[in-house]
mmCIF file of C-alpha atoms and ligand atoms in Angstrom:
data_model
loop_
_atom_site.group_PDB
_atom_site.id
_atom_site.type_symbol
_atom_site.label_atom_id
_atom_site.label_comp_id
_atom_site.label_asym_id
_atom_site.label_seq_id
_atom_site.Cartn_x
_atom_site.Cartn_y
_atom_site.Cartn_z
ATOM 1 C CA MET A 24 0.000 0.000 0.000
ATOM 2 C CA ILE A 25 1.097 3.560 -0.702
ATOM 3 C CA TYR A 26 -0.306 6.431 1.351
ATOM 4 C CA ASN A 27 0.122 9.595 -0.669
ATOM 5 C CA PHE A 28 0.249 12.768 1.414
ATOM 6 C CA GLY A 29 1.752 14.778 -1.432
ATOM 7 C CA PRO A 30 0.817 18.473 -1.748
ATOM 8 C CA GLY A 31 -0.152 18.291 -5.403
ATOM 9 C CA PRO A 32 -0.955 17.136 -7.948
ATOM 10 C CA CYS A 33 -3.416 15.542 -5.593
ATOM 11 C CA ILE A 34 -4.517 12.008 -5.122
ATOM 12 C CA LEU A 35 -7.810 11.124 -6.764
ATOM 13 C CA PRO A 36 -10.145 8.251 -5.915
ATOM 14 C CA ASN A 37 -9.158 4.905 -7.366
ATOM 15 C CA GLU A 38 -12.418 4.564 -9.223
ATOM 16 C CA VAL A 39 -11.697 7.870 -10.955
ATOM 17 C CA PHE A 40 -8.310 6.564 -12.100
ATOM 18 C CA LYS A 41 -10.008 3.411 -13.390
ATOM 19 C CA GLN A 42 -12.746 5.261 -15.278
ATOM 20 C CA ALA A 43 -10.239 7.723 -16.694
ATOM 21 C CA SER A 44 -7.919 4.985 -17.929
ATOM 22 C CA GLN A 45 -10.859 3.162 -19.498
ATOM 23 C CA ALA A 46 -11.827 6.347 -21.368
ATOM 24 C CA VAL A 47 -8.307 6.626 -22.738
ATOM 25 C CA ILE A 48 -8.901 3.289 -24.465
ATOM 26 C CA GLU A 49 -12.508 3.828 -25.393
ATOM 27 C CA PHE A 50 -14.723 6.744 -24.555
ATOM 28 C CA ASN A 51 -18.282 5.475 -24.769
ATOM 29 C CA PRO A 52 -20.254 5.661 -26.925
ATOM 30 C CA THR A 53 -17.877 7.118 -29.505
ATOM 31 C CA GLY A 54 -15.589 4.114 -29.868
ATOM 32 C CA LEU A 55 -12.756 6.648 -29.782
ATOM 33 C CA SER A 56 -10.276 7.521 -27.067
ATOM 34 C CA ILE A 57 -11.094 10.561 -24.931
ATOM 35 C CA LEU A 58 -7.696 11.832 -26.130
ATOM 36 C CA GLU A 59 -8.734 11.919 -29.786
ATOM 37 C CA ILE A 60 -12.323 13.160 -29.728
ATOM 38 C CA SER A 61 -13.124 16.605 -31.039
ATOM 39 C CA HIS A 62 -13.668 19.216 -28.383
ATOM 40 C CA ARG A 63 -16.543 20.405 -30.592
ATOM 41 C CA SER A 64 -18.182 16.967 -30.596
ATOM 42 C CA VAL A 65 -21.578 16.397 -29.012
ATOM 43 C CA GLU A 66 -19.921 13.981 -26.608
ATOM 44 C CA PHE A 67 -17.415 16.486 -25.259
ATOM 45 C CA GLU A 68 -20.036 19.206 -25.243
ATOM 46 C CA ALA A 69 -21.928 16.938 -22.835
ATOM 47 C CA VAL A 70 -18.818 16.494 -20.666
ATOM 48 C CA ILE A 71 -18.077 20.191 -20.276
ATOM 49 C CA ASN A 72 -21.733 21.046 -19.677
ATOM 50 C CA GLU A 73 -22.003 18.341 -17.041
ATOM 51 C CA THR A 74 -18.828 19.598 -15.344
ATOM 52 C CA VAL A 75 -20.224 23.141 -15.187
ATOM 53 C CA ILE A 76 -23.469 21.784 -13.707
ATOM 54 C CA LEU A 77 -21.574 19.753 -11.102
ATOM 55 C CA VAL A 78 -19.501 22.780 -10.058
ATOM 56 C CA LYS A 79 -22.656 24.885 -9.737
ATOM 57 C CA GLU A 80 -24.488 22.197 -7.832
ATOM 58 C CA LEU A 81 -21.688 21.233 -5.448
ATOM 59 C CA LEU A 82 -20.810 24.827 -4.589
ATOM 60 C CA ASN A 83 -24.331 26.231 -4.816
ATOM 61 C CA VAL A 84 -23.279 28.845 -7.357
ATOM 62 C CA PRO A 85 -26.015 31.495 -7.583
ATOM 63 C CA GLU A 86 -27.381 33.144 -10.736
ATOM 64 C CA GLY A 87 -25.167 35.791 -12.279
ATOM 65 C CA TYR A 88 -21.918 33.826 -12.128
ATOM 66 C CA SER A 89 -20.046 32.101 -14.949
ATOM 67 C CA VAL A 90 -18.015 28.927 -14.535
ATOM 68 C CA LEU A 91 -14.903 28.646 -16.700
ATOM 69 C CA PHE A 92 -12.238 26.015 -17.317
ATOM 70 C CA LEU A 93 -9.041 27.741 -18.361
ATOM 71 C CA GLN A 94 -5.382 26.886 -18.711
ATOM 72 C CA GLY A 95 -2.233 28.402 -17.252
ATOM 73 C CA GLY A 96 -2.894 27.314 -13.680
ATOM 74 C CA ALA A 97 -3.694 29.484 -10.706
ATOM 75 C CA SER A 98 -0.473 31.315 -11.499
ATOM 76 C CA MET A 99 -1.994 32.717 -14.659
ATOM 77 C CA GLN A 100 -4.978 33.932 -12.649
ATOM 78 C CA PHE A 101 -2.550 35.995 -10.536
ATOM 79 C CA ALA A 102 -2.172 38.135 -13.683
ATOM 80 C CA MET A 103 -5.504 37.575 -15.407
ATOM 81 C CA ALA A 104 -7.575 38.835 -12.476
ATOM 82 C CA PRO A 105 -5.880 42.261 -12.206
ATOM 83 C CA MET A 106 -5.607 42.506 -15.990
ATOM 84 C CA ASN A 107 -9.403 42.266 -16.211
ATOM 85 C CA LEU A 108 -10.356 44.162 -13.060
ATOM 86 C CA LEU A 109 -7.687 46.646 -12.019
ATOM 87 C CA ALA A 110 -7.238 49.885 -13.969
ATOM 88 C CA GLU A 111 -3.779 51.436 -13.978
ATOM 89 C CA ASP A 112 -4.752 54.337 -11.718
ATOM 90 C CA LYS A 113 -6.780 52.260 -9.242
ATOM 91 C CA THR A 114 -5.851 50.271 -6.147
ATOM 92 C CA ALA A 115 -6.583 46.693 -5.163
ATOM 93 C CA ALA A 116 -6.246 45.432 -1.573
ATOM 94 C CA TYR A 117 -4.150 42.287 -1.084
ATOM 95 C CA PHE A 118 -3.891 39.956 1.889
ATOM 96 C CA ASP A 119 -0.336 38.581 2.173
ATOM 97 C CA THR A 120 -0.572 35.176 3.836
ATOM 98 C CA GLY A 121 2.057 33.149 2.015
ATOM 99 C CA VAL A 122 4.132 32.515 -1.067
ATOM 100 C CA TRP A 123 1.116 32.225 -3.366
ATOM 101 C CA SER A 124 -0.356 35.493 -2.077
ATOM 102 C CA SER A 125 2.926 37.269 -2.615
ATOM 103 C CA LYS A 126 3.164 35.935 -6.140
ATOM 104 C CA ALA A 127 -0.342 37.264 -6.796
ATOM 105 C CA ILE A 128 0.787 40.647 -5.422
ATOM 106 C CA GLN A 129 3.822 40.695 -7.671
ATOM 107 C CA GLU A 130 1.659 40.143 -10.743
ATOM 108 C CA ALA A 131 -1.012 42.682 -9.763
ATOM 109 C CA LYS A 132 1.637 45.410 -9.499
ATOM 110 C CA ILE A 133 2.140 45.109 -13.249
ATOM 111 C CA PHE A 134 -1.399 46.365 -13.823
ATOM 112 C CA GLY A 135 -2.230 48.875 -11.087
ATOM 113 C CA HIS A 136 -1.651 49.890 -7.484
ATOM 114 C CA VAL A 137 -1.488 47.299 -4.748
ATOM 115 C CA ASN A 138 -2.246 47.980 -1.113
ATOM 116 C CA ILE A 139 -1.102 45.160 1.173
ATOM 117 C CA VAL A 140 -3.685 45.481 3.943
ATOM 118 C CA ALA A 141 -2.195 42.799 6.184
ATOM 119 C CA SER A 142 0.719 40.384 6.149
ATOM 120 C CA SER A 143 2.040 37.585 8.343
ATOM 121 C CA LYS A 144 5.368 37.485 6.516
ATOM 122 C CA ASP A 145 7.440 38.615 9.515
ATOM 123 C CA LYS A 146 6.316 35.472 11.373
ATOM 124 C CA ASN A 147 7.012 33.197 8.403
ATOM 125 C CA TYR A 148 3.300 33.124 7.573
ATOM 126 C CA THR A 149 2.399 31.021 10.605
ATOM 127 C CA PHE A 150 -0.910 32.788 11.210
ATOM 128 C CA ILE A 151 -3.756 34.615 9.496
ATOM 129 C CA PRO A 152 -3.901 38.322 10.464
ATOM 130 C CA LYS A 153 -7.297 39.326 11.893
ATOM 131 C CA ASP A 154 -7.262 43.035 12.643
ATOM 132 C CA PHE A 155 -7.085 45.089 9.501
ATOM 133 C CA THR A 156 -9.328 47.239 7.384
ATOM 134 C CA ILE A 157 -10.038 47.070 3.704
ATOM 135 C CA PRO A 158 -10.402 50.607 2.297
ATOM 136 C CA GLU A 159 -13.859 51.084 0.772
ATOM 137 C CA ASP A 160 -12.398 52.427 -2.452
ATOM 138 C CA SER A 161 -10.367 49.287 -3.199
ATOM 139 C CA VAL A 162 -11.325 47.822 -6.559
ATOM 140 C CA TYR A 163 -11.220 44.391 -4.979
ATOM 141 C CA PHE A 164 -9.767 42.492 -2.030
ATOM 142 C CA HIS A 165 -7.590 39.499 -2.926
ATOM 143 C CA CYS A 166 -6.979 36.619 -0.539
ATOM 144 C CA THR A 167 -5.727 33.022 -0.530
ATOM 145 C CA SER A 168 -8.178 30.775 1.313
ATOM 146 C CA ASN A 169 -5.666 28.041 2.125
ATOM 147 C CA ASN A 170 -1.930 28.515 2.318
ATOM 148 C CA THR A 171 -0.720 25.222 0.936
ATOM 149 C CA ILE A 172 2.919 25.724 1.885
ATOM 150 C CA TYR A 173 2.519 27.083 5.421
ATOM 151 C CA GLY A 174 -0.568 25.143 6.514
ATOM 152 C CA THR A 175 -2.872 28.004 7.448
ATOM 153 C CA GLU A 176 -6.423 28.490 6.278
ATOM 154 C CA ILE A 177 -8.812 31.432 6.435
ATOM 155 C CA MET A 178 -11.642 30.108 8.587
ATOM 156 C CA GLU A 179 -13.711 33.275 8.418
ATOM 157 C CA PHE A 180 -13.470 35.580 5.448
ATOM 158 C CA PRO A 181 -13.416 39.300 6.259
ATOM 159 C CA LYS A 182 -16.766 41.038 5.971
ATOM 160 C CA THR A 183 -16.451 43.780 3.396
ATOM 161 C CA SER A 184 -18.457 45.610 0.761
ATOM 162 C CA VAL A 185 -15.426 45.456 -1.540
ATOM 163 C CA PRO A 186 -15.597 42.632 -4.133
ATOM 164 C CA VAL A 187 -13.580 39.647 -2.934
ATOM 165 C CA VAL A 188 -11.228 37.754 -5.251
ATOM 166 C CA CYS A 189 -10.020 34.471 -3.819
ATOM 167 C CA ASP A 190 -7.393 31.907 -4.776
ATOM 168 C CA MET A 191 -8.998 28.677 -3.546
ATOM 169 C CA SER A 192 -6.575 26.327 -5.273
ATOM 170 C CA SER A 193 -5.943 24.066 -2.325
ATOM 171 C CA ASP A 194 -9.256 23.972 -0.492
ATOM 172 C CA ILE A 195 -11.927 24.302 -3.142
ATOM 173 C CA PHE A 196 -14.611 21.599 -2.695
ATOM 174 C CA SER A 197 -13.173 20.745 0.724
ATOM 175 C CA ARG A 198 -15.593 22.883 2.716
ATOM 176 C CA LYS A 199 -18.762 24.862 2.312
ATOM 177 C CA ILE A 200 -18.372 28.382 0.974
ATOM 178 C CA ASN A 201 -20.906 31.032 0.163
ATOM 179 C CA VAL A 202 -20.098 31.857 -3.449
ATOM 180 C CA ALA A 203 -22.232 35.000 -3.260
ATOM 181 C CA ASP A 204 -19.608 36.462 -0.888
ATOM 182 C CA PHE A 205 -17.048 36.383 -3.707
ATOM 183 C CA ALA A 206 -16.721 38.251 -6.990
ATOM 184 C CA LEU A 207 -14.101 35.925 -8.404
ATOM 185 C CA ILE A 208 -12.885 32.506 -7.310
ATOM 186 C CA TYR A 209 -10.077 30.643 -9.015
ATOM 187 C CA ALA A 210 -8.366 27.344 -8.395
ATOM 188 C CA GLY A 211 -5.776 25.243 -10.164
ATOM 189 C CA ALA A 212 -7.506 21.863 -10.411
ATOM 190 C CA GLN A 213 -4.586 19.755 -9.293
ATOM 191 C CA LYS A 214 -4.927 20.321 -5.545
ATOM 192 C CA ASN A 215 -8.423 19.076 -4.922
ATOM 193 C CA MET A 216 -10.492 18.942 -8.097
ATOM 194 C CA GLY A 217 -8.719 16.919 -10.752
ATOM 195 C CA PRO A 218 -5.496 16.556 -12.701
ATOM 196 C CA ALA A 219 -3.110 19.391 -13.563
ATOM 197 C CA GLY A 220 -3.876 21.284 -16.749
ATOM 198 C CA VAL A 221 -7.170 22.950 -15.999
ATOM 199 C CA THR A 222 -8.035 25.898 -13.792
ATOM 200 C CA LEU A 223 -11.500 26.533 -12.422
ATOM 201 C CA VAL A 224 -12.755 30.122 -12.492
ATOM 202 C CA ILE A 225 -16.074 31.264 -11.049
ATOM 203 C CA VAL A 226 -16.699 34.881 -11.910
ATOM 204 C CA LYS A 227 -19.534 37.268 -11.134
ATOM 205 C CA ASP A 228 -20.568 38.614 -14.504
ATOM 206 C CA GLU A 229 -21.304 42.144 -13.324
ATOM 207 C CA ILE A 230 -17.713 42.867 -12.256
ATOM 208 C CA LEU A 231 -16.460 42.517 -15.824
ATOM 209 C CA GLY A 232 -16.180 45.119 -18.571
ATOM 210 C CA LYS A 233 -15.522 48.025 -16.232
ATOM 211 C CA ILE A 234 -12.049 49.027 -17.393
ATOM 212 C CA ASP A 235 -10.840 49.990 -20.845
ATOM 213 C CA ARG A 236 -7.495 48.254 -20.984
ATOM 214 C CA LYS A 237 -6.959 46.217 -24.145
ATOM 215 C CA ILE A 238 -6.892 42.558 -23.144
ATOM 216 C CA PRO A 239 -5.598 39.685 -25.297
ATOM 217 C CA SER A 240 -8.514 37.386 -26.157
ATOM 218 C CA MET A 241 -7.179 34.346 -24.318
ATOM 219 C CA LEU A 242 -6.822 36.394 -21.131
ATOM 220 C CA ASP A 243 -10.184 38.108 -21.349
ATOM 221 C CA TYR A 244 -12.825 36.567 -19.050
ATOM 222 C CA LYS A 245 -15.588 37.919 -21.316
ATOM 223 C CA VAL A 246 -14.140 36.220 -24.382
ATOM 224 C CA GLN A 247 -13.809 32.982 -22.428
ATOM 225 C CA ILE A 248 -17.400 33.255 -21.155
ATOM 226 C CA ASP A 249 -18.726 33.933 -24.664
ATOM 227 C CA GLY A 250 -16.769 30.962 -25.972
ATOM 228 C CA GLY A 251 -17.997 28.611 -23.242
ATOM 229 C CA SER A 252 -14.353 28.000 -22.195
ATOM 230 C CA MET A 253 -13.698 26.945 -25.791
ATOM 231 C CA TYR A 254 -12.190 30.017 -27.386
ATOM 232 C CA ASN A 255 -9.414 27.586 -28.203
ATOM 233 C CA THR A 256 -8.994 23.857 -27.582
ATOM 234 C CA PRO A 257 -9.680 23.286 -23.893
ATOM 235 C CA PRO A 258 -7.794 20.681 -21.830
ATOM 236 C CA VAL A 259 -10.235 17.927 -22.765
ATOM 237 C CA PHE A 260 -8.805 15.128 -20.655
ATOM 238 C CA ALA A 261 -8.238 17.256 -17.532
ATOM 239 C CA ILE A 262 -11.835 18.486 -17.710
ATOM 240 C CA TYR A 263 -13.099 14.941 -18.197
ATOM 241 C CA VAL A 264 -11.214 13.608 -15.175
ATOM 242 C CA SER A 265 -12.374 16.588 -13.099
ATOM 243 C CA MET A 266 -15.926 15.682 -14.055
ATOM 244 C CA LEU A 267 -15.390 12.094 -12.898
ATOM 245 C CA ASN A 268 -13.993 13.359 -9.620
ATOM 246 C CA LEU A 269 -16.905 15.722 -9.048
ATOM 247 C CA ILE A 270 -19.340 12.886 -9.778
ATOM 248 C CA TRP A 271 -17.496 10.879 -7.108
ATOM 249 C CA LEU A 272 -17.767 13.801 -4.687
ATOM 250 C CA LYS A 273 -21.478 14.171 -5.347
ATOM 251 C CA SER A 274 -22.088 10.462 -4.834
ATOM 252 C CA LYS A 275 -20.332 10.705 -1.467
ATOM 253 C CA GLY A 276 -22.780 13.326 -0.298
ATOM 254 C CA GLY A 277 -21.158 16.454 -1.694
ATOM 255 C CA VAL A 278 -19.191 19.205 -0.018
ATOM 256 C CA GLU A 279 -21.061 19.011 3.277
ATOM 257 C CA GLU A 280 -20.157 15.359 3.765
ATOM 258 C CA ILE A 281 -16.556 15.747 2.605
ATOM 259 C CA GLU A 282 -16.144 18.723 4.955
ATOM 260 C CA ARG A 283 -17.215 16.507 7.840
ATOM 261 C CA GLU A 284 -14.617 13.917 6.825
ATOM 262 C CA ASN A 285 -11.916 16.527 6.266
ATOM 263 C CA LYS A 286 -12.554 17.928 9.745
ATOM 264 C CA ALA A 287 -12.304 14.459 11.254
ATOM 265 C CA LYS A 288 -9.042 13.738 9.424
ATOM 266 C CA ALA A 289 -7.463 17.045 10.461
ATOM 267 C CA GLU A 290 -8.634 16.776 14.064
ATOM 268 C CA ALA A 291 -7.194 13.277 14.402
ATOM 269 C CA LEU A 292 -3.770 14.272 13.080
ATOM 270 C CA TYR A 293 -3.524 17.554 15.012
ATOM 271 C CA ARG A 294 -4.540 15.707 18.172
ATOM 272 C CA GLU A 295 -1.580 13.359 17.715
ATOM 273 C CA ILE A 296 0.816 16.212 16.899
ATOM 274 C CA ASP A 297 -0.261 17.979 20.099
ATOM 275 C CA ARG A 298 -0.129 14.811 22.210
ATOM 276 C CA ASN A 299 3.101 13.287 20.927
ATOM 277 C CA PRO A 300 6.097 14.860 22.701
ATOM 278 C CA LEU A 301 8.291 14.326 19.623
ATOM 279 C CA PHE A 302 6.239 16.600 17.364
ATOM 280 C CA LYS A 303 4.866 20.105 17.276
ATOM 281 C CA GLY A 304 2.668 22.074 14.883
ATOM 282 C CA THR A 305 4.097 25.122 13.135
ATOM 283 C CA CYS A 306 1.007 27.379 12.982
ATOM 284 C CA GLU A 307 -1.347 29.240 15.283
ATOM 285 C CA ILE A 308 -3.901 26.673 16.391
ATOM 286 C CA GLU A 309 -6.959 28.683 15.316
ATOM 287 C CA ASP A 310 -5.579 29.108 11.782
ATOM 288 C CA ARG A 311 -4.538 25.521 11.179
ATOM 289 C CA SER A 312 -5.350 24.225 7.717
ATOM 290 C CA ARG A 313 -7.447 21.101 7.302
ATOM 291 C CA MET A 314 -5.857 20.410 3.945
ATOM 292 C CA ASN A 315 -2.142 20.830 4.632
ATOM 293 C CA VAL A 316 -0.965 19.921 8.110
ATOM 294 C CA CYS A 317 2.523 21.307 8.799
ATOM 295 C CA PHE A 318 4.593 20.018 11.707
ATOM 296 C CA VAL A 319 8.194 19.647 12.815
ATOM 297 C CA MET A 320 10.028 17.591 15.447
ATOM 298 C CA GLU A 321 11.166 18.958 18.776
ATOM 299 C CA ASN A 322 14.558 17.504 17.930
ATOM 300 C CA PRO A 323 15.281 18.412 14.290
ATOM 301 C CA GLU A 324 17.875 15.658 14.118
ATOM 302 C CA MET A 325 15.085 13.106 14.345
ATOM 303 C CA GLU A 326 13.366 14.403 11.212
ATOM 304 C CA LYS A 327 15.449 12.442 8.716
ATOM 305 C CA PRO A 328 15.057 9.144 10.573
ATOM 306 C CA PHE A 329 11.316 9.706 10.964
ATOM 307 C CA LEU A 330 10.908 10.507 7.273
ATOM 308 C CA LYS A 331 12.816 7.333 6.398
ATOM 309 C CA TYR A 332 10.680 5.365 8.862
ATOM 310 C CA THR A 333 7.445 6.583 7.263
ATOM 311 C CA GLU A 334 8.709 6.033 3.728
ATOM 312 C CA ASP A 335 9.469 2.421 4.602
ATOM 313 C CA LEU A 336 5.820 2.092 5.590
ATOM 314 C CA GLY A 337 4.662 3.420 2.220
ATOM 315 C CA ILE A 338 3.831 6.891 3.485
ATOM 316 C CA ILE A 339 5.014 9.325 0.833
ATOM 317 C CA GLY A 340 4.902 13.042 0.055
ATOM 318 C CA LEU A 341 5.380 14.009 3.686
ATOM 319 C CA LYS A 342 8.482 16.178 3.378
ATOM 320 C CA GLY A 343 7.705 19.789 4.225
ATOM 321 C CA HIS A 344 8.241 22.640 1.792
ATOM 322 C CA ARG A 345 11.786 24.030 2.010
ATOM 323 C CA SER A 346 10.500 27.335 3.416
ATOM 324 C CA VAL A 347 8.989 25.603 6.468
ATOM 325 C CA GLY A 348 10.983 22.379 6.789
ATOM 326 C CA GLY A 349 9.786 19.381 8.768
ATOM 327 C CA PHE A 350 6.692 17.703 7.455
ATOM 328 C CA ARG A 351 3.516 18.526 5.621
ATOM 329 C CA ALA A 352 0.682 16.040 5.428
ATOM 330 C CA SER A 353 -1.633 17.098 2.619
ATOM 331 C CA MET A 354 -5.026 15.566 3.144
ATOM 332 C CA TYR A 355 -7.135 16.381 0.126
ATOM 333 C CA ASN A 356 -10.654 15.065 -0.383
ATOM 334 C CA ALA A 357 -9.664 11.700 -1.820
ATOM 335 C CA LEU A 358 -7.322 10.803 1.055
ATOM 336 C CA PRO A 359 -9.173 8.246 3.186
ATOM 337 C CA ILE A 360 -9.129 8.596 6.963
ATOM 338 C CA THR A 361 -7.514 5.153 7.105
ATOM 339 C CA SER A 362 -4.357 6.723 5.585
ATOM 340 C CA VAL A 363 -4.369 9.330 8.346
ATOM 341 C CA HIS A 364 -4.531 6.557 10.924
ATOM 342 C CA VAL A 365 -1.562 4.827 9.305
ATOM 343 C CA LEU A 366 0.420 8.053 9.755
ATOM 344 C CA ILE A 367 -0.762 8.506 13.347
ATOM 345 C CA ASP A 368 0.189 4.909 14.142
ATOM 346 C CA ALA A 369 3.617 5.533 12.629
ATOM 347 C CA MET A 370 4.094 8.587 14.850
ATOM 348 C CA GLN A 371 3.105 6.566 17.907
ATOM 349 C CA ASP A 372 5.238 3.569 16.997
ATOM 350 C CA PHE A 373 8.210 5.845 16.357
ATOM 351 C CA GLU A 374 7.715 7.390 19.779
ATOM 352 C CA LEU A 375 7.484 3.955 21.413
ATOM 353 C CA GLY A 376 10.554 2.758 19.503
ATOM 354 C CA LEU A 377 12.586 5.644 20.874
ATOM 355 C CA GLN A 378 11.181 4.960 24.327
ATOM 356 C CA LYS A 379 12.265 1.316 24.147
ATOM 357 C CA ASN A 380 15.760 2.253 22.974
ATOM 358 C CA ARG A 381 16.066 4.642 25.870
ATOM 359 C CA ASP A 382 14.857 2.037 28.386
ATOM 360 C CA LYS A 383 17.346 -0.579 27.193
HETATM 361 C C1 PLP U 409 -0.411 25.339 -6.022
HETATM 362 C C2 PLP U 409 -0.990 26.648 -5.783
HETATM 363 C C3 PLP U 409 -0.911 27.686 -6.731
HETATM 364 C C4 PLP U 409 -0.195 27.516 -8.038
HETATM 365 O O1 PLP U 409 -0.978 26.768 -8.876
HETATM 366 P P1 PLP U 409 -0.596 26.488 -10.387
HETATM 367 O O2 PLP U 409 -1.846 25.883 -10.918
HETATM 368 O O3 PLP U 409 0.575 25.569 -10.371
HETATM 369 O O4 PLP U 409 -0.268 27.778 -11.040
HETATM 370 C C5 PLP U 409 -1.512 28.881 -6.448
HETATM 371 N N1 PLP U 409 -2.159 29.084 -5.287
HETATM 372 C C6 PLP U 409 -2.259 28.126 -4.355
HETATM 373 C C7 PLP U 409 -3.014 28.402 -3.092
HETATM 374 C C8 PLP U 409 -1.689 26.884 -4.567
HETATM 375 O O5 PLP U 409 -1.785 25.924 -3.637
#
């Protein structure tokens, strides 16, 4: 058995892998492979429509929003959002809670003024700032809902009348959100929705068309909306596999049910981190992410042996990002709670093993 705690591309349910591989051989009822069908075919039309419907259903997307499947990853959205929304002489408010936020800030500065309203950088992004104000005249407020690298998550989004733009790459579909609170949501699929190669965008139609910058067609949300995400050839296979994964999620009981499971998984692992004297969490407890659990060892010299110990048990992807060190257990939707228990058992056995050595 392999227990994949990797930060992304994410694990997907086994049945999704099976269905996807079957479709590579023969995509019913065409007799063709999913890799060779026309993106303009009736069959693919049905796939993309179904995927839009699933996104709307699972996230309760209200009227007045468009759902897009684009390319270029979340990283392209760092530029595409300000390119479409932020005029050169206007200011957008940015929330600096990690590497991905700061990359978004860097890109926005190309297009207009950026006001960093709060940052946790001086504490290596180990918490989510709470006390700050978003100036009323900001064009939008940009935030990152889950900080994949540092293991913090925004549990309560700031209340503001300013339109909110949110990078939800690593916690989309993991918990309930109120889409109406956001003007623009984007997410690279490969953290919790599907394979790499497609990026989900949910955009409130009324925020578009308000600036007169010339925008290249591919980067223009309006052009992409008018083209039904098919201004050019979309990532057919990535969209198809995302659809399979969303069907799986729906059959499990949707976002509400998966949120319950994600909470249970995170609670179990954090409980062990807090109990086990060998380990400690790296973030403020109230801001701890349910998707990416970051922790280190009290004795850093034990980290290599522990990593080796877990790898021998088939636990992989646990090495922390270089900017935090230690470990990061990414527990996306498809990770079963049984995998979390394997990791917890490993932490306990490692502790007992050390105990025994000491007692000898
Ligand atoms: C991984 C990640 C990104 C980058 O995504 P790409 O699709 O690789 O561009 C951006 N934001 C967050 C929160 C991420 O976790």
